[in-house]
């Protein structure tokens, strides 16, 4: 086993297990996948939407002048949009306020109530600032809100200056603020519900992102940040400078080192123009066409659209995941996402999804769903992995082009490919399993009424199909109902948290703040436990105070002291987790705090006043920092009476600045962990509660070992049948040839022994031993001889069968004849539609004998018949001697009777051999039977020496022998009274069997109604049979003839020279030579309706019109030889060396479905299909592709596979099983067909 | 123009061929007429596809000011010369008809990935190559040309893999490049920064990829006709 093979097996095994897993727990896996998709897409929320990201340009403040409209000569770095005045100048006053020092008597609301209150005084300050002009002359005058924004009416200024601050929540009136019992509720009231990507009102008014404001109950940092945004229409440096100086003077920020010498101009892009839109639309059109044509191929599933949707979702979310992951690791996409998106989809492709679907759908329908999924996955695992490796290689090559854009594209593509693979494996496979399960349920429902209509009083053992396979419904209900526990809830919460970060976070915050873990003191209508809450609230700072280094408790009255302290203290207290004196620091992030806002912040603010920023720019002036320190006294004074009802948050854990971020992640991580744990738990529970392992444990994946009982590759045991095969024992060597005509069965083993069996009872009727062998070894142990070894050589002395040239003494050649003989059957394929027409029993008119055979055969029949009649009058009064042979032991009455005649032959042949030794040295040797046919009670046996023998099947006597050809007979056909023999050298011989029958002795064998075949007349032993070569077609084929079939008056031969020839049986005239195969012909089917199908070594199947010789259709069905072919009225069934059984539509040549089988050593197909593999025979329902039943042929025969299969009309199936024959009846199948 | 002319003569020969061998077969006249109408339909479809792609891809180039047309010619809404789309359409129709013909002449039917989804993929990759040539900033022209050449050959290997396709693609691309050189030489239009005589050096790659794409579409369309005819004869 090569390394590659090992790898392949391992991959296949892994995929198999994975498929089982996916199909077993669909809902948890889908939830898990959705959760991971959303997790990976979370960073996308921070991304600007593609194509509309703003562009920035920074200039200095000092020498700023409004750019002119005319394009200047020396553009330099100046972008071409930087012309003319901006729409507006934005001046932000960033306020950081804190109550300091923090007193233990303060409640959480104090963190932000009084700092927010300071906004009103600041506003007054700004409004009343007069330098050269007032604010009213400089600011952007807005007139009216955009109609349709009534909601905003109360909070956004409707006229006058566009001045935005948190005070807008309270109409800029301090009184309203003071009277507001719940500030957070007021703020929260205006938040939009659900997912939002653009700026919210809260962001607009506060001017900083929500989580940086610090306006919440569990703000551990106790610093509140907000901005007062002034929108100016004209730039007045002196006014702004004065304002800055004034504010800095009023509220000095000690450790503030913000730069104030740069102003940023932000240009907002225009709407996408038509020139860019047309190619974009085109690529998207192509993309959709691609998706359409791809998903159109999904077939044979319950919900085509559902699967198509799943496929598209798979691809799209893999792309989103790739972008999200890349963003997470700091790779901000510079490419226009909308433009490269279609190409990414095309690169990633839907092919794998389709391949998976196809593979799963083509698995046997009767298997359990999870096994089908697993099998389908496993089948395609190697190609999927190979394709993926190839694609990754190509993308890697692209990565080394060193072009930044292409590199970025390749990076995205790689991540996309990997995530796509992940999603295919988890998401799509699971969806597929659900779909297929649904389809099976639908099938079940569809079939149930039909089966319910049957009389229920058929409890017999012959209807195993009626009992529905127990595993099918149970996993469905189990897997659907088990996860409805806490797992779903937890995962659902996790999803919610990730989907809506702002809303849920605020909601969670409110929940956490209102319901403390220690019995909600605030909510629930209970009276607030005011006594309890302060204790805990007081406990928190003390516990933390013990950790940090002790510092003197500041006096609450001394505001200036706290002020100084805050400004003086820098380093040592920075590490203290919740500082008693809140630190107000100014960092670089505050310098351009607006960057943390949504990029839609300004456009949305202006759009409220019907001002568009598209293709225009705004100038953002450097911020004015304002630091406000409030004394606890002041905080308590401004307190609203209801504020104290809110208990403090009791989560004193880690440093405060990480808290808000970490909470979110913790909740999510806990949710995920709980989900995974619960999945594992459920898995264990499932394993414990359902001890039935549906093939998961029993047989480890891989090829079934030889001799194992189960038939399926994947450990699936089909319903065990009550049918036990009837074993026909007696041959000492492997059986080579089988022939049957429905009633009798002839078999020939390697030792040359021919046995005739009754197909109804399984009794051995006749044994015809190999004379030569028996004579040479004088009845002792039989020497095995390999008849197939030598084609031309190994011709051992043949004791019986005088050559035709020496059959002059016709007395010896007259053998008793009782029945008709049968045509031979080719050694490989036992497909024999029983098409025996009625035989012309009018033997009185004897046909004239043919050229090469001496006419002596036809003469003297009267005398011969008399003699034969006298000789055999005693043993054959009745036609059908089945009671005479009761056991399978060879020495029966029939064989005893046979002895004299064979003895005669033996004696005769030795004489003849002596006389003919000089002329026919080679042909005289002992040869093995290569082909055999049975018709009526005549066995036609073709030997490797080229001799054709006709034996009486019941009496075991040699009736006729013909030695015209020198080359071995590879195939025989026996139709009407003609025998066609195909020889090794490619020639084709037509023989005529002539029967001279005494009148009145015509007998019928068997009851006419027993089988579907017409009652065939029998030859009696009184008949005189002769076999004459009527025509020999030399060089019918260039190479050995492999297949010979005869039906409907035509003889069809297939040869290794790639051609099929059609002959007319009557005059042996070659009608057509059919060319079209590119390999030797291995299978031919022809039936009464002149349907001709041929299969070759190239795996092709051709359908021909026998009347015109034209090819009707030509399909490539198999990877390897076509081993067997059968046509029904509507379809063609073929089996090949690739272990597939394919069912084709006969008229269109479209493959309907295929059945994967393993080690199908021999297959014979009929309606319903029977096939066999190692050690068992399976029955398939042709309509549904279901495995109906499997019959085991005994476990004792280790390593002996079924080699040949013969189907009889009375539903018995004969299997060549080493040296044994098995007789299988299929009543249940017939019943179903009725 | 020379490309158009030669291809035109080619197509005349090709169109004549299916009719010639069986002049007397009465029952097959319907099939032949069907075949002609089929050919016309196919040609029309290919033509429209070519025109459409030409317009779209031209827009890409015009955006980046790669191609400059004289100002008086820019009168159409699509800001390119009026004769470009018809030329491209004709060329694509000819190529799309030529490919299946060559296949049948050579007797090696193209069986690799004969599906519409694959064709769509091919078209998308072709548009992507154009996109890359127009919008991606490369360090120098050699790099651009090499990358595009690799992409084009990759396109052929992914979607075609036939020797005839490659040969035809290369020859037609060479012819088209020659024709463009002549056009630019005669001052019909010009490129902003020519680096390969008068044209851009990536032009042959684009031509090659376009030929492969149109051949792919043409083969797929021909497959439909083949199926149709087969069914027809079967019914007869």
PDB file of N, CA and C in Angstrom, chain A residues 62-102:
ATOM      1  N   UNK A  62      -2.450  76.784  11.342  1.00  0.00           N
ATOM      2  CA  UNK A  62      -1.895  78.134  11.417  1.00  0.00           C
ATOM      3  C   UNK A  62      -2.063  78.897  10.107  1.00  0.00           C
ATOM      4  N   UNK A  63      -1.609  78.269   9.055  1.00  0.00           N
ATOM      5  CA  UNK A  63      -1.646  78.984   7.782  1.00  0.00           C
ATOM      6  C   UNK A  63      -2.834  78.529   6.949  1.00  0.00           C
ATOM      7  N   UNK A  64      -3.911  78.221   7.638  1.00  0.00           N
ATOM      8  CA  UNK A  64      -5.054  77.729   6.894  1.00  0.00           C
ATOM      9  C   UNK A  64      -5.779  78.873   6.205  1.00  0.00           C
ATOM     10  N   UNK A  65      -6.118  78.602   4.998  1.00  0.00           N
ATOM     11  CA  UNK A  65      -7.000  79.529   4.288  1.00  0.00           C
ATOM     12  C   UNK A  65      -7.929  78.687   3.439  1.00  0.00           C
ATOM     13  N   UNK A  66      -9.054  79.215   3.229  1.00  0.00           N
ATOM     14  CA  UNK A  66     -10.043  78.460   2.454  1.00  0.00           C
ATOM     15  C   UNK A  66      -9.506  78.242   1.053  1.00  0.00           C
ATOM     16  N   UNK A  67      -9.450  77.000   0.615  1.00  0.00           N
ATOM     17  CA  UNK A  67      -8.888  76.736  -0.720  1.00  0.00           C
ATOM     18  C   UNK A  67      -9.754  77.352  -1.804  1.00  0.00           C
ATOM     19  N   UNK A  68      -9.050  77.730  -2.842  1.00  0.00           N
ATOM     20  CA  UNK A  68      -9.757  78.388  -3.936  1.00  0.00           C
ATOM     21  C   UNK A  68     -10.457  77.353  -4.806  1.00  0.00           C
ATOM     22  N   UNK A  69     -11.337  77.824  -5.607  1.00  0.00           N
ATOM     23  CA  UNK A  69     -12.086  76.921  -6.473  1.00  0.00           C
ATOM     24  C   UNK A  69     -11.269  76.481  -7.662  1.00  0.00           C
ATOM     25  N   UNK A  70     -10.386  77.341  -8.116  1.00  0.00           N
ATOM     26  CA  UNK A  70      -9.649  77.009  -9.330  1.00  0.00           C
ATOM     27  C   UNK A  70      -8.588  75.955  -9.030  1.00  0.00           C
ATOM     28  N   UNK A  71      -8.458  75.027  -9.939  1.00  0.00           N
ATOM     29  CA  UNK A  71      -7.373  74.042  -9.756  1.00  0.00           C
ATOM     30  C   UNK A  71      -6.031  74.730  -9.876  1.00  0.00           C
ATOM     31  N   UNK A  72      -5.220  74.526  -8.888  1.00  0.00           N
ATOM     32  CA  UNK A  72      -3.933  75.201  -8.893  1.00  0.00           C
ATOM     33  C   UNK A  72      -2.911  74.372  -9.643  1.00  0.00           C
ATOM     34  N   UNK A  73      -1.886  75.061 -10.024  1.00  0.00           N
ATOM     35  CA  UNK A  73      -0.877  74.392 -10.839  1.00  0.00           C
ATOM     36  C   UNK A  73      -0.108  73.347 -10.059  1.00  0.00           C
ATOM     37  N   UNK A  74       0.397  73.793  -8.927  1.00  0.00           N
ATOM     38  CA  UNK A  74       1.194  72.858  -8.143  1.00  0.00           C
ATOM     39  C   UNK A  74       0.279  72.110  -7.166  1.00  0.00           C
ATOM     40  N   UNK A  75      -0.218  71.016  -7.674  1.00  0.00           N
ATOM     41  CA  UNK A  75      -1.152  70.264  -6.846  1.00  0.00           C
ATOM     42  C   UNK A  75      -0.449  69.635  -5.658  1.00  0.00           C
ATOM     43  N   UNK A  76       0.724  69.145  -5.923  1.00  0.00           N
ATOM     44  CA  UNK A  76       1.458  68.481  -4.839  1.00  0.00           C
ATOM     45  C   UNK A  76       0.688  67.287  -4.313  1.00  0.00           C
ATOM     46  N   UNK A  77       0.572  67.220  -3.029  1.00  0.00           N
ATOM     47  CA  UNK A  77      -0.161  66.112  -2.442  1.00  0.00           C
ATOM     48  C   UNK A  77      -1.639  66.434  -2.309  1.00  0.00           C
ATOM     49  N   UNK A  78      -1.957  67.638  -2.642  1.00  0.00           N
ATOM     50  CA  UNK A  78      -3.327  68.078  -2.409  1.00  0.00           C
ATOM     51  C   UNK A  78      -4.297  67.286  -3.292  1.00  0.00           C
ATOM     52  N   UNK A  79      -5.274  66.660  -2.712  1.00  0.00           N
ATOM     53  CA  UNK A  79      -6.240  65.927  -3.543  1.00  0.00           C
ATOM     54  C   UNK A  79      -7.094  66.866  -4.353  1.00  0.00           C
ATOM     55  N   UNK A  80      -7.624  66.331  -5.430  1.00  0.00           N
ATOM     56  CA  UNK A  80      -8.341  67.208  -6.348  1.00  0.00           C
ATOM     57  C   UNK A  80      -9.711  67.614  -5.818  1.00  0.00           C
ATOM     58  N   UNK A  81     -10.151  66.965  -4.740  1.00  0.00           N
ATOM     59  CA  UNK A  81     -11.438  67.399  -4.196  1.00  0.00           C
ATOM     60  C   UNK A  81     -11.284  68.583  -3.246  1.00  0.00           C
ATOM     61  N   UNK A  82     -10.049  68.884  -2.888  1.00  0.00           N
ATOM     62  CA  UNK A  82      -9.817  69.952  -1.907  1.00  0.00           C
ATOM     63  C   UNK A  82      -9.867  71.291  -2.608  1.00  0.00           C
ATOM     64  N   UNK A  83     -11.037  71.705  -2.966  1.00  0.00           N
ATOM     65  CA  UNK A  83     -11.237  72.983  -3.656  1.00  0.00           C
ATOM     66  C   UNK A  83     -12.458  73.648  -3.050  1.00  0.00           C
ATOM     67  N   UNK A  84     -12.342  74.917  -2.916  1.00  0.00           N
ATOM     68  CA  UNK A  84     -13.495  75.660  -2.409  1.00  0.00           C
ATOM     69  C   UNK A  84     -13.708  75.427  -0.935  1.00  0.00           C
ATOM     70  N   UNK A  85     -14.633  76.135  -0.360  1.00  0.00           N
ATOM     71  CA  UNK A  85     -14.861  75.995   1.075  1.00  0.00           C
ATOM     72  C   UNK A  85     -15.574  74.687   1.384  1.00  0.00           C
ATOM     73  N   UNK A  86     -15.353  74.213   2.570  1.00  0.00           N
ATOM     74  CA  UNK A  86     -16.044  72.997   2.957  1.00  0.00           C
ATOM     75  C   UNK A  86     -17.508  73.268   3.268  1.00  0.00           C
ATOM     76  N   UNK A  87     -18.209  72.201   3.414  1.00  0.00           N
ATOM     77  CA  UNK A  87     -19.617  72.336   3.774  1.00  0.00           C
ATOM     78  C   UNK A  87     -19.716  72.988   5.149  1.00  0.00           C
ATOM     79  N   UNK A  88     -18.866  72.527   6.026  1.00  0.00           N
ATOM     80  CA  UNK A  88     -18.931  73.063   7.389  1.00  0.00           C
ATOM     81  C   UNK A  88     -17.613  72.794   8.089  1.00  0.00           C
ATOM     82  N   UNK A  89     -17.382  73.568   9.126  1.00  0.00           N
ATOM     83  CA  UNK A  89     -16.260  73.306  10.019  1.00  0.00           C
ATOM     84  C   UNK A  89     -16.836  72.704  11.293  1.00  0.00           C
ATOM     85  N   UNK A  90     -16.206  71.670  11.748  1.00  0.00           N
ATOM     86  CA  UNK A  90     -16.702  70.998  12.936  1.00  0.00           C
ATOM     87  C   UNK A  90     -15.758  71.333  14.082  1.00  0.00           C
ATOM     88  N   UNK A  91     -16.304  71.921  15.075  1.00  0.00           N
ATOM     89  CA  UNK A  91     -15.493  72.171  16.272  1.00  0.00           C
ATOM     90  C   UNK A  91     -16.069  71.343  17.403  1.00  0.00           C
ATOM     91  N   UNK A  92     -15.249  70.451  17.909  1.00  0.00           N
ATOM     92  CA  UNK A  92     -15.717  69.607  18.995  1.00  0.00           C
ATOM     93  C   UNK A  92     -15.074  70.041  20.300  1.00  0.00           C
ATOM     94  N   UNK A  93     -15.883  70.155  21.290  1.00  0.00           N
ATOM     95  CA  UNK A  93     -15.377  70.402  22.633  1.00  0.00           C
ATOM     96  C   UNK A  93     -15.536  69.099  23.398  1.00  0.00           C
ATOM     97  N   UNK A  94     -14.424  68.470  23.686  1.00  0.00           N
ATOM     98  CA  UNK A  94     -14.480  67.186  24.369  1.00  0.00           C
ATOM     99  C   UNK A  94     -14.433  67.436  25.870  1.00  0.00           C
ATOM    100  N   UNK A  95     -15.443  66.959  26.535  1.00  0.00           N
ATOM    101  CA  UNK A  95     -15.543  67.162  27.974  1.00  0.00           C
ATOM    102  C   UNK A  95     -15.291  65.840  28.665  1.00  0.00           C
ATOM    103  N   UNK A  96     -14.355  65.872  29.582  1.00  0.00           N
ATOM    104  CA  UNK A  96     -14.160  64.703  30.426  1.00  0.00           C
ATOM    105  C   UNK A  96     -14.434  65.153  31.839  1.00  0.00           C
ATOM    106  N   UNK A  97     -15.384  64.517  32.435  1.00  0.00           N
ATOM    107  CA  UNK A  97     -15.793  64.969  33.765  1.00  0.00           C
ATOM    108  C   UNK A  97     -15.812  63.796  34.705  1.00  0.00           C
ATOM    109  N   UNK A  98     -15.488  64.071  35.942  1.00  0.00           N
ATOM    110  CA  UNK A  98     -15.503  63.012  36.934  1.00  0.00           C
ATOM    111  C   UNK A  98     -15.796  63.624  38.289  1.00  0.00           C
ATOM    112  N   UNK A  99     -16.430  62.848  39.118  1.00  0.00           N
ATOM    113  CA  UNK A  99     -16.630  63.251  40.503  1.00  0.00           C
ATOM    114  C   UNK A  99     -15.396  62.805  41.260  1.00  0.00           C
ATOM    115  N   UNK A 100     -14.719  63.739  41.823  1.00  0.00           N
ATOM    116  CA  UNK A 100     -13.491  63.349  42.502  1.00  0.00           C
ATOM    117  C   UNK A 100     -13.358  64.151  43.783  1.00  0.00           C
ATOM    118  N   UNK A 101     -12.940  63.592  44.790  1.00  0.00           N
ATOM    119  CA  UNK A 101     -12.653  62.156  44.932  1.00  0.00           C
ATOM    120  C   UNK A 101     -13.942  61.355  45.076  1.00  0.00           C
ATOM    121  N   UNK A 102     -13.813  60.136  44.726  1.00  0.00           N
ATOM    122  CA  UNK A 102     -14.992  59.265  44.807  1.00  0.00           C
ATOM    123  C   UNK A 102     -15.274  58.941  46.256  1.00  0.00           C
TER     124      UNK A 102
END
